[in-house]
Amino acid sequence: MSRKYFWLTTILLVLALTLVACGGTAPTTEAPAEEEAAPVEEAPAEGEATEEEAAPAADGANQLEFFSWWTAGGEADGLNAMYEVFKKEYPDIEIVNATVSGGAGSNAKAVLATRMQSGDPPDSFQVHAGHELIDTWVVADKMEPVTFLFEENGWLDVYPQGVIDILSYNGEIWSVPVNIHRSNVMWYNPAVFEANGLTAPTTFEEFFAAADTLKAAGVTPLALGDNGIWASTHLMETVLLGALGADGYRGLWTGETDWNSPEVTNALDTFAKMLDYVNEDHAALSWDQAAQLVVDGDAAMTIMGDWADGYFFSLGLTPGEDYGFAPTPNTDGTFMMLSDTFSLPKGAPHRDNAIKWLTLAGSREGQDAFNPVKGSISPRSDSDRSLYNAYLQSAMDAFASNEITPSLAHGAAASEGWVTAFNDIMTLFVTNRDVAATQAAMAQACVDAGICGQ
């Protein structure tokens, strides 16, 4: 099928999540393992992982090499929680924790591409559902389908059809979803807001009014950490959603919304104005360092996906008390979605162990160990709601009732090449704020992706 048709189909499948998220089935019982957990290699702190740490497992060893970019706060803690469950069931398998730091996989994806192209795959790796999975790896014939796992484990009955659809291509399912993330979340410091007589803004007008109050009080209104170029794209996608609405935003990725429209111009003007309120050192900070500014009260707000909830959890903070949360301005009623999934690459050195890992990753036990710590919700309909904090329970409710839109920055809305081009465009815009040139570059990126001008 043509790329334009595939993109349109994927957007429609994401829309289908709105219809199926409320559905449920009877829980399946999964017996927990009884062995004592063996020690696991802890995921490194942000910035400590290197390409050498992502070296393949030794041939012939009883190992599992899992490749990811989860090194910060709750991300690493969530992964380690799933490792613990795996080691309890398979104590004789050595886990090789191959991580490369960098939010959204900005560094890890380059390392992974080199390994895959040279015939040196890990046993399994983290990949975003949607175009990042299908366009980058499935179409390139680098993956094994995992449809058999869904059939053998009864997952077709507990995963929403919309989630299964965005993992599917040519009649097969290609990875195991472990979570659902929401990217359009504004996090704020309740004490700073209370001290300045503010409530969480729901519109752009309210946001800028609050930002003026905070700036006058000597508080940085919006914390940004974009030393990884994806963070500016992340912020911009929430502004596009707020400026265009769900239908207009989705149309950007199918060719139905004109990139040269006044609405896109307005979004760029809004984004440029937001930059007047961010911390001066934003280019030197990572996303979690920006979140820490909010925790410390040096900044009032940050806009980031709900993996930030996992970061706050790792600090022992309580949602609704130590930190507040709300949809980003003008996006109430819309859930911008992405999903982390685990894959089975062709030529995995320890394929049997990879299958064991994927089976755990798709199970209720594995996901309910992972997601409450990671700061995400399980895509399964039978997850134990009581294990999730107040924010995550609110995310469950929003996912079930809101309109669903795909994230650009995290691989759901567009191809990896288009995302890369958009990242480059936004990096330049943060520096020069040239609205006309940026809008023209965005329109050309859509043409280059084969979606616009057909």
Tab-separated table of C-alpha atoms in Angstrom, residues 27 50-51 67 71 91-92 108 113 141 201 244 246 271 278 301 309 316 321 330 355 377 398 430 448:
chain	number	residue	atom	x	y	z
A	27	PRO	CA	-9.520	-10.988	33.956
A	50	THR	CA	27.472	4.452	26.589
A	51	GLU	CA	27.552	2.586	23.305
A	67	PHE	CA	18.046	-2.812	24.504
A	71	THR	CA	17.994	5.359	32.211
A	91	PRO	CA	16.753	-17.182	37.859
A	92	ASP	CA	19.264	-18.944	35.594
A	108	ALA	CA	19.757	4.717	21.333
A	113	ALA	CA	20.250	1.039	13.659
A	141	ASP	CA	12.075	-7.126	7.114
A	201	PRO	CA	-4.388	27.201	33.248
A	244	LEU	CA	-5.870	22.986	15.669
A	246	ALA	CA	-7.988	16.859	17.473
A	271	PHE	CA	5.131	28.413	20.643
A	278	VAL	CA	11.374	29.234	29.698
A	301	MET	CA	5.358	24.313	35.217
A	309	ASP	CA	4.997	10.942	36.914
A	316	GLY	CA	8.867	9.828	46.779
A	321	GLU	CA	0.000	17.186	46.937
A	330	ASN	CA	-6.520	23.960	24.993
A	355	ILE	CA	10.089	-15.162	23.910
A	377	ILE	CA	-0.871	2.784	32.337
A	398	ALA	CA	-9.016	9.950	30.254
A	430	VAL	CA	13.997	27.634	19.038
A	448	ASP	CA	9.186	14.980	1.406
